[in-house]
């Protein structure tokens, strides 16, 4: 699941001035000179309001020049100020997607506030973070709606009262269980609402159901082996959980082992029940 990131070590407001300075010999000089003061102010607002779509407004006046702003992102000249900033953001060492926790290097940069609706944030580092293709496809241009203005967790800004964000419930029959993923009930109410919406909009439950099933098959196999060697099941799974937790409390392995260890009926079943012929 979600992994919190440190904000980029790039001054997003100073970047605006540098980008405009680079355009003093170009055909768009007058456009950029005419809007730079307000652009800088709007970027500062983004930082102050933590990129929240509920608080950061669109900018109607730049709509006619939208493509000029978006092209700064899409077609940066080699060695340009924003090109270097984007390269710095892409040069990360993440091995999981910060939005969903899927294993593998996230290959794209997502615009937290989409560049179509907010072209003036298209190159703003604090609006950009690595994301996997599946999350980006599910997120699209969405930000929120009238009832719920913020759908997604911002990995640079959102912080929570407890580090564990989601909770997995494994329900009987334990030979062929069902899996239910929800926001951790220990979170504050507004935090639960944001996590639930994030899960829903990124289609996390449906995307990860096969992973849960496969992990559960592994747990059944392990339970059979532990029983054969007269080992203690909860202790052994506790070691695995501890190992997974060292990567992250929100790693999927940790969430699965939490689900097993917090479920007394399931532990009883794995310890003494009739395990399905699997495997
Ligand atoms: Zn993802």
XYZ file of N, CA and C and ligand atoms in Angstrom:
838
model
N 0.830 -1.198 0.000
C 0.000 0.000 0.000
C 0.865 1.248 0.000
N 0.270 2.343 0.317
C 0.925 3.642 0.174
C 2.236 3.735 0.951
N 3.201 4.360 0.322
C 4.450 4.651 1.007
C 4.690 6.156 0.963
N 4.924 6.685 2.135
C 5.131 8.119 2.286
C 6.511 8.488 1.725
N 6.571 9.592 1.007
C 7.848 10.029 0.427
C 8.254 11.385 1.007
N 9.552 11.611 1.059
C 10.024 12.958 1.402
C 9.812 13.872 0.199
N 9.397 15.117 0.428
C 9.241 16.040 -0.703
C 10.568 16.210 -1.446
N 10.508 16.517 -2.745
C 11.748 16.665 -3.521
C 12.609 17.806 -2.997
N 13.915 17.598 -3.115
C 14.857 18.627 -2.643
C 15.099 19.662 -3.741
N 14.040 20.150 -4.308
C 14.132 21.165 -5.366
C 13.214 22.311 -4.931
N 13.682 23.552 -5.104
C 12.867 24.710 -4.753
C 11.898 24.985 -5.912
N 10.626 24.607 -5.723
C 9.654 24.697 -6.817
C 9.383 26.148 -7.226
N 9.452 27.086 -6.287
C 9.200 28.493 -6.627
C 10.395 29.067 -7.400
N 11.599 28.773 -6.928
C 12.794 29.261 -7.625
C 12.874 28.689 -9.038
N 12.383 27.476 -9.200
C 12.402 26.837 -10.528
C 11.640 27.676 -11.555
N 10.529 28.273 -11.112
C 9.726 29.116 -12.011
C 10.573 30.265 -12.558
N 11.266 30.960 -11.656
C 12.100 32.090 -12.084
C 13.178 31.631 -13.069
N 13.751 30.469 -12.802
C 14.828 29.977 -13.676
C 14.275 29.602 -15.059
N 13.080 29.009 -15.077
C 12.464 28.625 -16.350
C 12.161 29.882 -17.173
N 11.618 30.895 -16.514
C 11.282 32.136 -17.224
C 12.565 32.821 -17.706
N 13.604 32.804 -16.899
C 14.887 33.414 -17.300
C 15.427 32.756 -18.568
N 15.223 31.454 -18.678
C 15.717 30.738 -19.872
C 14.931 31.088 -21.141
N 13.779 31.723 -20.960
C 12.913 32.009 -22.117
C 13.023 33.455 -22.610
N 14.021 34.154 -22.144
C 14.127 35.581 -22.501
C 14.521 35.825 -23.956
N 15.003 34.808 -24.635
C 15.312 34.968 -26.059
C 14.345 34.207 -26.946
N 13.291 33.689 -26.341
C 12.377 32.841 -27.110
C 11.111 33.563 -27.539
N 10.296 32.869 -28.346
C 9.064 33.481 -28.875
C 7.998 33.662 -27.784
N 8.143 32.942 -26.692
C 7.136 33.039 -25.622
C 7.553 33.981 -24.496
N 8.586 34.778 -24.770
C 9.116 35.672 -23.724
C 8.015 36.531 -23.079
N 7.205 37.194 -23.917
C 6.196 38.104 -23.358
C 5.145 37.373 -22.541
N 4.735 36.197 -23.022
C 3.760 35.399 -22.264
C 4.309 35.072 -20.875
N 5.532 34.564 -20.833
C 6.089 34.157 -19.539
C 6.352 35.371 -18.633
N 6.854 36.442 -19.209
C 7.108 37.626 -18.377
C 5.816 38.196 -17.799
N 4.741 38.081 -18.571
C 3.461 38.631 -18.118
C 2.793 37.801 -17.031
N 3.161 36.527 -16.931
C 2.448 35.682 -15.966
C 3.321 35.205 -14.806
N 4.613 35.525 -14.869
C 5.524 34.900 -13.903
C 5.186 35.229 -12.445
N 4.773 36.471 -12.181
C 4.511 36.849 -10.788
C 3.351 36.013 -10.217
N 2.294 35.907 -11.006
C 1.148 35.129 -10.506
C 1.462 33.633 -10.489
N 2.258 33.177 -11.439
C 2.656 31.767 -11.486
C 3.401 31.396 -10.198
N 4.359 32.274 -9.848
C 5.138 32.042 -8.635
C 4.209 31.980 -7.414
N 3.266 32.917 -7.390
C 2.325 32.978 -6.260
C 1.463 31.711 -6.185
N 1.040 31.219 -7.337
C 0.204 30.007 -7.347
C 1.000 28.767 -6.948
N 2.263 28.736 -7.308
C 3.093 27.597 -6.880
C 3.286 27.651 -5.362
N 3.517 28.857 -4.847
C 3.651 28.990 -3.388
C 2.367 28.539 -2.692
N 1.227 28.874 -3.282
C -0.061 28.421 -2.713
C -0.163 26.909 -2.718
N 0.307 26.303 -3.802
C 0.301 24.829 -3.880
C 1.082 24.249 -2.695
N 2.261 24.813 -2.443
C 3.096 24.312 -1.344
C 2.395 24.549 -0.007
N 1.837 25.758 0.170
C 1.188 26.096 1.444
C -0.043 25.236 1.693
N -0.761 24.912 0.625
C -2.015 24.156 0.766
C -1.811 22.672 0.461
N -0.559 22.291 0.390
C -0.174 20.884 0.268
C -0.844 20.175 -0.908
N -0.978 20.911 -1.997
C -1.475 20.308 -3.234
C -2.909 19.819 -3.173
N -3.648 20.208 -2.148
C -5.004 19.675 -2.010
C -5.944 20.251 -3.074
N -6.595 19.383 -3.852
C -7.530 19.888 -4.868
C -8.713 20.626 -4.249
N -8.930 20.431 -2.951
C -10.003 21.150 -2.267
C -9.609 22.611 -2.034
N -8.296 22.898 -2.049
C -7.831 24.243 -1.670
C -7.043 24.957 -2.759
N -6.534 24.223 -3.727
C -5.728 24.838 -4.790
C -6.616 25.037 -6.017
N -6.691 26.281 -6.473
C -7.617 26.572 -7.574
C -6.963 26.401 -8.940
N -7.830 26.157 -9.933
C -7.359 26.172 -11.318
C -7.107 27.633 -11.728
N -6.504 27.808 -12.905
C -6.120 29.154 -13.340
C -6.670 29.366 -14.754
N -7.867 29.947 -14.814
C -8.571 30.078 -16.100
C -7.786 30.918 -17.112
N -7.059 31.916 -16.626
C -6.379 32.847 -17.544
C -5.297 32.172 -18.386
N -4.742 31.049 -17.923
C -3.675 30.406 -18.715
C -4.222 29.322 -19.646
N -5.519 29.086 -19.567
C -6.137 28.031 -20.384
C -5.770 28.159 -21.880
N -5.847 29.369 -22.473
C -5.501 29.478 -23.898
C -4.029 29.134 -24.196
N -3.154 29.214 -23.183
C -1.726 28.910 -23.394
C -1.320 27.601 -22.722
N -2.315 26.789 -22.509
C -2.115 25.505 -21.826
C -1.004 24.658 -22.464
N -1.042 24.573 -23.812
C -0.066 23.692 -24.471
C 1.355 24.219 -24.292
N 1.513 25.540 -24.217
C 2.856 26.095 -23.981
C 3.399 25.600 -22.639
N 2.546 25.601 -21.633
C 2.970 25.162 -20.301
C 3.191 23.651 -20.254
N 2.294 22.907 -20.888
C 2.421 21.443 -20.851
C 3.654 20.988 -21.647
N 3.978 21.727 -22.722
C 5.169 21.364 -23.503
C 6.471 21.538 -22.714
N 6.449 22.390 -21.694
C 7.639 22.488 -20.832
C 7.926 21.133 -20.202
N 6.834 20.389 -19.926
C 6.978 19.047 -19.344
C 7.237 17.993 -20.416
N 6.468 18.095 -21.493
C 6.542 17.040 -22.511
C 7.790 17.109 -23.365
N 8.243 18.321 -23.640
C 9.368 18.474 -24.572
C 10.448 19.377 -23.985
N 11.005 19.011 -22.849
C 12.065 19.878 -22.293
C 13.337 19.763 -23.139
N 13.954 20.898 -23.410
C 15.219 20.860 -24.153
C 16.289 20.204 -23.288
N 17.225 19.537 -23.950
C 18.335 18.921 -23.215
C 19.055 19.975 -22.383
N 19.257 19.670 -21.122
C 19.995 20.585 -20.259
C 19.180 21.761 -19.765
N 17.893 21.825 -20.116
C 17.074 22.927 -19.620
C 16.850 22.773 -18.116
N 16.468 23.881 -17.485
C 16.277 23.860 -16.037
C 15.227 22.827 -15.640
N 14.072 22.867 -16.317
C 13.022 21.926 -15.914
C 13.344 20.505 -16.365
N 14.085 20.391 -17.494
C 14.507 19.059 -17.935
C 15.399 18.410 -16.886
N 16.303 19.187 -16.312
C 17.177 18.649 -15.266
C 16.378 18.276 -14.017
N 15.377 19.111 -13.674
C 14.550 18.815 -12.489
C 13.769 17.522 -12.708
N 13.215 17.356 -13.906
C 12.448 16.133 -14.197
C 13.363 14.912 -14.170
N 14.577 15.064 -14.715
C 15.526 13.939 -14.694
C 15.865 13.563 -13.257
N 15.988 14.568 -12.405
C 16.280 14.314 -10.989
C 15.142 13.528 -10.330
N 13.899 13.882 -10.664
C 12.744 13.172 -10.097
C 12.678 11.728 -10.613
N 13.080 11.535 -11.860
C 13.019 10.181 -12.438
C 14.175 9.309 -11.948
N 15.213 9.949 -11.437
C 16.387 9.206 -10.978
C 16.186 8.773 -9.521
N 15.116 8.048 -9.275
C 14.831 7.608 -7.901
C 15.277 6.154 -7.738
N 15.227 5.695 -6.514
C 15.646 4.311 -6.271
C 14.516 3.506 -5.642
N 13.297 3.889 -5.937
C 12.154 3.176 -5.381
C 12.036 1.790 -6.034
N 11.633 0.810 -5.243
C 11.410 -0.532 -5.795
C 9.941 -0.932 -5.665
N 9.128 0.004 -5.224
C 7.682 -0.211 -5.153
C 6.974 1.077 -5.570
N 5.721 0.938 -5.992
C 4.932 2.121 -6.333
C 4.471 2.793 -5.044
N 4.728 4.104 -4.872
C 4.317 4.782 -3.635
C 2.799 4.861 -3.466
N 2.056 4.730 -4.555
C 0.594 4.870 -4.449
C -0.099 3.566 -4.080
N 0.433 2.425 -4.550
C -0.263 1.158 -4.289
C 0.620 0.101 -3.646
N 1.936 0.300 -3.659
C 2.822 -0.685 -3.046
C 3.177 -1.852 -3.947
N 2.770 -1.804 -5.208
C 3.113 -2.897 -6.119
C 4.633 -2.970 -6.287
N 5.135 -4.211 -6.268
C 6.579 -4.398 -6.393
C 7.044 -4.032 -7.800
N 8.254 -3.508 -7.879
C 8.831 -3.132 -9.172
C 9.057 -1.637 -9.222
N 9.985 -1.242 -10.068
C 10.310 0.187 -10.149
C 9.181 0.954 -10.835
N 8.600 1.971 -10.171
C 7.560 2.763 -10.838
C 8.175 3.625 -11.941
N 7.671 3.437 -13.149
C 8.359 4.011 -14.312
C 7.866 5.374 -14.761
N 6.703 5.779 -14.289
C 6.182 7.055 -14.780
C 6.173 8.082 -13.638
N 6.025 9.345 -14.034
C 5.797 10.402 -13.037
C 4.325 10.763 -13.119
N 3.682 10.828 -11.980
C 2.281 11.244 -11.966
C 2.185 12.710 -11.558
N 1.253 13.422 -12.207
C 0.921 14.779 -11.762
C -0.189 14.645 -10.729
N 0.102 14.957 -9.469
C -0.938 14.803 -8.440
C -2.162 15.633 -8.817
N -1.961 16.909 -9.149
C -3.018 17.689 -9.799
C -2.736 17.612 -11.296
N -3.653 17.024 -12.071
C -3.355 16.684 -13.468
C -2.984 17.893 -14.317
N -2.058 17.660 -15.253
C -1.564 18.788 -16.063
C -2.634 19.335 -16.996
N -3.664 18.532 -17.326
C -4.738 19.029 -18.182
C -5.526 20.145 -17.503
N -5.840 19.961 -16.242
C -6.627 20.954 -15.507
C -5.743 21.985 -14.813
N -4.504 21.620 -14.555
C -3.574 22.517 -13.842
C -2.261 22.589 -14.625
N -2.292 23.151 -15.849
C -1.067 23.143 -16.672
C 0.092 23.906 -16.040
N -0.235 24.862 -15.164
C 0.834 25.649 -14.518
C 1.577 24.849 -13.455
N 1.102 23.628 -13.140
C 1.846 22.757 -12.218
C 2.478 21.574 -12.961
N 2.504 21.651 -14.304
C 3.002 20.509 -15.094
C 4.464 20.181 -14.795
N 5.262 21.184 -14.455
C 6.695 20.928 -14.201
C 7.077 21.142 -12.735
N 6.066 21.303 -11.872
C 6.372 21.628 -10.473
C 6.752 20.349 -9.717
N 7.991 20.242 -9.259
C 8.449 18.992 -8.634
C 7.550 18.506 -7.497
N 7.003 19.431 -6.701
C 6.170 18.989 -5.578
C 4.821 18.424 -6.040
N 4.518 18.589 -7.338
C 3.283 18.014 -7.892
C 3.555 16.703 -8.633
N 4.799 16.257 -8.628
C 5.195 15.094 -9.428
C 5.826 14.020 -8.556
N 5.373 12.793 -8.727
C 6.045 11.714 -8.004
C 5.920 10.415 -8.799
N 6.835 9.470 -8.562
C 6.817 8.220 -9.320
C 5.562 7.401 -9.024
N 5.059 6.732 -10.046
C 3.843 5.927 -9.905
C 3.900 4.780 -10.914
N 3.243 3.660 -10.584
C 3.212 2.541 -11.535
C 2.162 2.809 -12.618
N 2.287 2.074 -13.724
C 1.369 2.291 -14.851
C -0.075 2.001 -14.473
N -0.290 0.945 -13.666
C -1.669 0.573 -13.309
C -2.337 1.675 -12.493
N -1.608 2.240 -11.548
C -2.170 3.341 -10.749
C -2.444 4.550 -11.635
N -1.494 4.838 -12.520
C -1.681 6.026 -13.343
C -2.896 5.863 -14.263
N -3.076 4.648 -14.784
C -4.241 4.392 -15.630
C -5.535 4.553 -14.858
N -5.555 4.086 -13.612
C -6.771 4.185 -12.796
C -7.015 5.624 -12.334
N -5.943 6.347 -12.073
C -6.085 7.725 -11.555
C -6.514 8.686 -12.660
N -5.873 8.565 -13.825
C -6.238 9.428 -14.951
C -6.226 10.898 -14.563
N -7.293 11.584 -14.925
C -7.397 13.029 -14.658
C -8.176 13.319 -13.376
N -8.474 12.271 -12.621
C -9.326 12.458 -11.436
C -8.584 13.177 -10.311
N -9.319 13.992 -9.574
C -8.785 14.607 -8.351
C -9.779 14.462 -7.202
N -11.076 14.637 -7.501
C -12.124 14.596 -6.492
C -13.422 15.031 -7.135
N -14.463 15.139 -6.333
C -15.730 15.651 -6.860
C -16.375 16.555 -5.813
N -17.580 17.004 -6.079
C -18.221 17.977 -5.189
C -18.415 17.399 -3.781
N -18.750 16.127 -3.698
C -18.988 15.515 -2.385
C -17.690 15.184 -1.660
N -16.681 14.842 -2.427
C -15.424 14.395 -1.835
C -14.284 15.002 -2.663
N -13.840 16.201 -2.293
C -12.916 16.934 -3.167
C -11.519 16.339 -3.284
N -11.167 15.390 -2.438
C -9.818 14.824 -2.535
C -9.883 13.304 -2.501
N -9.570 12.680 -3.645
C -9.628 11.219 -3.749
C -8.327 10.529 -3.332
N -7.190 11.238 -3.499
C -5.918 10.507 -3.431
C -4.995 11.027 -2.327
N -4.247 10.083 -1.789
C -3.229 10.421 -0.790
C -2.051 11.086 -1.512
N -1.596 12.216 -0.966
C -0.417 12.897 -1.523
C 0.811 12.394 -0.761
N 1.697 11.676 -1.448
C 2.790 11.023 -0.701
C 3.789 11.994 -0.089
N 3.826 13.244 -0.569
C 4.753 14.220 0.020
C 4.155 14.922 1.239
N 2.847 14.943 1.346
C 2.223 15.794 2.361
C 1.358 15.067 3.372
N 0.611 14.072 2.932
C -0.336 13.452 3.863
C 0.411 12.597 4.885
N 0.122 12.863 6.129
C 0.697 12.092 7.225
C -0.447 11.616 8.101
N -0.270 10.475 8.774
C -1.389 9.821 9.447
C -1.090 9.572 10.919
N -2.156 9.431 11.685
C -2.005 9.280 13.135
C -1.441 7.914 13.514
N -1.556 6.951 12.628
C -0.940 5.646 12.854
C -0.334 5.205 11.523
N 0.834 4.577 11.553
C 1.509 4.305 10.274
C 0.805 3.268 9.397
N 0.119 2.337 10.025
C -0.528 1.291 9.217
C -1.837 1.843 8.631
N -1.943 1.826 7.308
C -3.070 2.498 6.660
C -4.218 1.571 6.295
N -3.928 0.314 6.035
C -5.014 -0.570 5.614
C -5.039 -1.838 6.451
N -6.187 -2.477 6.406
C -6.384 -3.688 7.186
C -7.056 -4.720 6.295
N -6.512 -5.927 6.301
C -7.071 -7.018 5.493
C -7.792 -7.996 6.419
N -9.014 -8.364 6.054
C -9.755 -9.357 6.842
C -9.914 -10.621 5.998
N -9.555 -11.749 6.599
C -9.697 -13.050 5.932
C -10.849 -13.769 6.624
N -11.917 -14.052 5.858
C -13.136 -14.603 6.471
C -13.371 -16.045 6.031
N -13.987 -16.855 6.924
C -14.253 -18.252 6.601
C -15.292 -18.391 5.481
N -15.351 -19.561 4.858
C -14.628 -20.805 5.187
C -13.134 -20.688 4.861
N -12.293 -21.127 5.817
C -10.860 -20.876 5.672
C -10.184 -21.712 4.592
N -10.865 -22.780 4.117
C -10.280 -23.525 2.993
C -10.387 -22.692 1.713
N -11.434 -21.913 1.622
C -11.647 -21.030 0.449
C -12.154 -19.677 0.957
N -11.280 -18.897 1.563
C -11.734 -17.695 2.267
C -12.070 -16.540 1.328
N -12.716 -15.535 1.902
C -12.887 -14.272 1.189
C -11.967 -13.230 1.837
N -11.598 -12.242 1.038
C -10.661 -11.210 1.489
C -11.341 -9.857 1.401
N -11.219 -9.106 2.475
C -11.791 -7.762 2.439
C -10.737 -6.765 2.916
N -10.501 -5.762 2.067
C -9.498 -4.755 2.382
C -10.209 -3.459 2.737
N -9.786 -2.816 3.825
C -10.396 -1.531 4.170
C -9.357 -0.651 4.854
N -9.707 0.603 5.065
C -8.822 1.493 5.815
C -8.679 0.954 7.235
N -7.517 1.129 7.819
C -7.287 0.677 9.189
C -8.276 1.382 10.129
N -9.112 0.624 10.859
C -10.094 1.257 11.747
C -9.461 2.105 12.852
N -8.157 1.918 13.087
C -7.487 2.715 14.123
C -7.181 4.140 13.645
N -7.306 4.391 12.347
C -7.063 5.751 11.833
C -8.199 6.679 12.246
N -7.933 7.986 12.234
C -8.992 8.965 12.498
C -10.026 8.888 11.374
N -11.210 9.387 11.652
C -12.307 9.240 10.688
C -11.977 9.858 9.318
N -11.430 11.083 9.336
C -11.111 11.722 8.041
C -9.979 11.007 7.326
N -9.065 10.402 8.093
C -7.977 9.625 7.488
C -8.534 8.352 6.842
N -9.451 7.694 7.545
C -10.072 6.478 6.988
C -10.789 6.788 5.678
N -11.449 7.945 5.652
C -12.197 8.329 4.460
C -11.241 8.503 3.266
N -10.123 9.164 3.498
C -9.160 9.389 2.410
C -8.546 8.059 1.947
N -8.147 7.219 2.890
C -7.541 5.930 2.516
C -8.554 5.070 1.746
N -9.798 5.040 2.207
C -10.836 4.235 1.529
C -11.031 4.716 0.100
N -11.078 6.029 -0.070
C -11.314 6.566 -1.413
C -10.118 6.279 -2.324
N -8.929 6.409 -1.777
C -7.694 6.114 -2.515
C -7.717 4.650 -2.992
N -8.074 3.733 -2.093
C -8.162 2.306 -2.452
C -9.175 2.088 -3.567
N -10.319 2.735 -3.420
C -11.412 2.560 -4.390
C -11.015 3.098 -5.766
N -10.513 4.322 -5.786
C -10.241 4.971 -7.071
C -9.077 4.326 -7.813
N -8.115 3.791 -7.082
C -6.984 3.119 -7.739
C -7.262 1.630 -7.961
N -8.501 1.206 -7.633
C -8.927 -0.186 -7.851
C -7.976 -1.181 -7.165
N -7.506 -0.804 -5.991
C -6.481 -1.607 -5.319
C -7.011 -2.998 -4.964
N -8.232 -3.066 -4.431
C -8.742 -4.374 -3.999
C -8.830 -5.344 -5.171
N -9.405 -4.911 -6.272
C -9.537 -5.831 -7.404
C -8.177 -6.148 -8.016
N -7.272 -5.177 -8.033
C -5.951 -5.426 -8.629
C -5.137 -6.417 -7.806
N -5.360 -6.444 -6.480
C -4.498 -7.264 -5.627
C -5.150 -8.561 -5.159
N -6.370 -8.848 -5.619
C -7.058 -10.039 -5.107
C -6.280 -11.321 -5.428
N -5.693 -11.402 -6.624
C -4.907 -12.599 -6.958
C -3.675 -12.711 -6.064
N -3.097 -11.566 -5.729
C -1.950 -11.577 -4.821
C -2.366 -12.139 -3.457
N -3.521 -11.681 -2.937
C -3.984 -12.189 -1.637
C -4.210 -13.698 -1.705
N -4.813 -14.165 -2.783
C -5.090 -15.606 -2.916
C -3.782 -16.402 -2.937
N -2.809 -15.899 -3.688
C -1.539 -16.620 -3.797
C -0.804 -16.605 -2.458
N -0.823 -15.462 -1.796
C -0.184 -15.390 -0.478
C -0.859 -16.350 0.498
N -2.165 -16.473 0.408
C -2.903 -17.364 1.311
C -2.529 -18.821 1.031
N -2.374 -19.159 -0.258
C -1.936 -20.529 -0.582
C -0.573 -20.804 0.043
N 0.308 -19.818 0.002
C 1.633 -19.996 0.615
C 1.494 -20.204 2.119
N 0.586 -19.468 2.737
C 0.399 -19.597 4.184
C -0.135 -20.994 4.537
N -1.049 -21.513 3.725
C -1.550 -22.868 3.967
C -0.416 -23.893 3.840
N 0.411 -23.714 2.819
C 1.544 -24.650 2.635
C 2.493 -24.573 3.829
N 2.776 -23.340 4.256
C 3.665 -23.161 5.407
C 3.069 -23.774 6.659
N 1.754 -23.591 6.829
C 1.091 -24.146 8.018
C 1.243 -25.667 8.030
N 1.091 -26.300 6.867
C 1.231 -27.762 6.795
C 2.656 -28.166 7.174
N 3.628 -27.415 6.693
C 5.031 -27.754 6.997
C 5.346 -27.547 8.474
N 4.828 -26.458 9.033
C 5.091 -26.170 10.455
C 4.476 -27.265 11.320
N 3.279 -27.709 10.939
C 2.628 -28.770 11.717
C 3.427 -30.068 11.641
N 3.953 -30.365 10.467
C 4.749 -31.597 10.319
C 5.990 -31.566 11.193
N 6.545 -30.387 11.384
C 7.773 -30.308 12.188
C 7.487 -29.917 13.631
N 6.223 -29.963 14.021
C 5.816 -29.643 15.401
C 6.228 -28.227 15.814
N 6.319 -27.329 14.861
C 6.677 -25.946 15.193
C 5.462 -25.163 15.675
N 5.731 -23.963 16.219
C 4.624 -23.112 16.659
C 4.293 -22.119 15.551
N 3.061 -22.241 15.107
C 2.643 -21.502 13.927
C 2.679 -19.982 14.124
N 2.093 -19.525 15.233
C 2.015 -18.070 15.461
C 3.416 -17.472 15.592
N 4.311 -18.203 16.259
C 5.679 -17.700 16.423
C 6.367 -17.578 15.068
N 6.208 -18.626 14.258
C 6.871 -18.611 12.944
C 6.320 -17.492 12.071
N 5.006 -17.375 12.023
C 4.414 -16.296 11.212
C 4.799 -14.927 11.788
N 4.986 -14.876 13.097
C 5.436 -13.626 13.732
C 6.805 -13.194 13.214
N 7.692 -14.179 12.982
C 9.011 -13.844 12.418
C 8.850 -13.263 11.006
N 7.982 -13.910 10.227
C 7.771 -13.427 8.853
C 7.185 -12.004 8.862
N 6.245 -11.811 9.779
C 5.637 -10.485 9.865
C 6.676 -9.431 10.242
N 7.526 -9.805 11.190
C 8.548 -8.881 11.644
C 9.498 -8.520 10.497
N 9.843 -9.529 9.693
C 10.720 -9.301 8.542
C 10.037 -8.357 7.534
N 8.760 -8.633 7.262
C 8.017 -7.793 6.296
C 7.869 -6.376 6.832
N 7.692 -6.262 8.144
C 7.519 -4.947 8.762
C 8.796 -4.117 8.666
N 9.938 -4.806 8.590
C 11.197 -4.065 8.488
C 11.297 -3.370 7.126
N 10.578 -3.884 6.140
C 10.523 -3.192 4.830
C 9.553 -2.021 4.971
N 8.337 -2.319 5.415
C 7.345 -1.271 5.682
C 6.120 -1.903 6.320
N 5.544 -1.156 7.268
C 4.286 -1.582 7.868
C 3.196 -1.707 6.812
N 3.349 -0.942 5.730
C 2.341 -0.975 4.669
C 2.741 -1.855 3.492
N 3.807 -2.663 3.671
C 4.129 -3.611 2.593
C 3.015 -4.666 2.575
N 2.740 -5.185 1.404
C 1.623 -6.139 1.299
C 1.886 -7.404 2.104
N 3.139 -7.857 2.152
C 3.440 -9.051 2.960
C 3.082 -8.799 4.422
N 3.438 -7.611 4.908
C 3.152 -7.284 6.306
C 1.643 -7.240 6.544
N 0.918 -6.676 5.613
C -0.546 -6.589 5.752
C -1.168 -7.992 5.795
N -0.672 -8.895 4.969
C -1.204 -10.268 4.953
C -0.885 -10.976 6.275
N 0.360 -10.878 6.744
C 0.696 -11.558 8.010
C -0.053 -10.937 9.187
N -0.251 -9.631 9.155
C -1.086 -8.991 10.189
C -2.483 -9.594 10.188
N -3.013 -9.801 8.987
C -4.374 -10.336 8.867
C -4.451 -11.737 9.461
N -3.402 -12.515 9.264
C -3.388 -13.887 9.803
C -3.237 -13.856 11.322
N -2.247 -13.111 11.797
C -1.912 -13.153 13.226
C -2.980 -12.498 14.105
N -3.758 -11.587 13.522
C -4.793 -10.925 14.336
C -6.120 -11.695 14.306
N -6.128 -12.821 13.619
C -7.368 -13.578 13.448
C -7.254 -14.912 14.216
N -7.767 -14.917 15.448
C -7.643 -16.097 16.312
C -8.255 -17.343 15.698
N -9.408 -17.193 15.055
C -10.065 -18.357 14.439
C -9.203 -18.939 13.321
N -8.579 -18.061 12.582
C -7.737 -18.529 11.467
C -6.488 -19.230 11.996
N -5.884 -18.673 13.029
C -4.704 -19.318 13.632
C -5.086 -20.715 14.134
N -6.261 -20.787 14.756
C -6.750 -22.086 15.243
C -6.922 -23.058 14.076
N -7.497 -22.563 13.004
C -7.708 -23.401 11.813
C -6.366 -23.860 11.242
N -5.433 -22.941 11.117
C -4.130 -23.291 10.534
C -3.369 -24.257 11.449
N -3.609 -24.157 12.765
C -2.891 -25.000 13.720
C -3.486 -26.402 13.810
N -4.817 -26.502 13.722
C -5.439 -27.791 14.016
C -6.567 -28.177 13.056
N -6.964 -27.289 12.172
C -8.083 -27.580 11.270
C -7.673 -28.504 10.130
N -8.673 -28.906 9.351
C -8.374 -29.767 8.214
C -7.986 -28.895 7.029
N -6.715 -28.924 6.693
C -6.244 -28.066 5.605
C -6.670 -28.659 4.263
N -6.973 -27.820 3.300
C -7.379 -28.338 1.992
C -6.203 -29.075 1.335
N -6.542 -30.000 0.483
C -5.486 -30.717 -0.258
C -5.040 -29.812 -1.369
N -3.838 -29.321 -1.309
C -3.488 -28.194 -2.140
C -2.418 -28.622 -3.121
N -1.971 -28.189 -3.161
C -0.860 -27.368 -2.982
C 0.276 -27.924 -3.741
Zn 0.793 1.744 -8.156
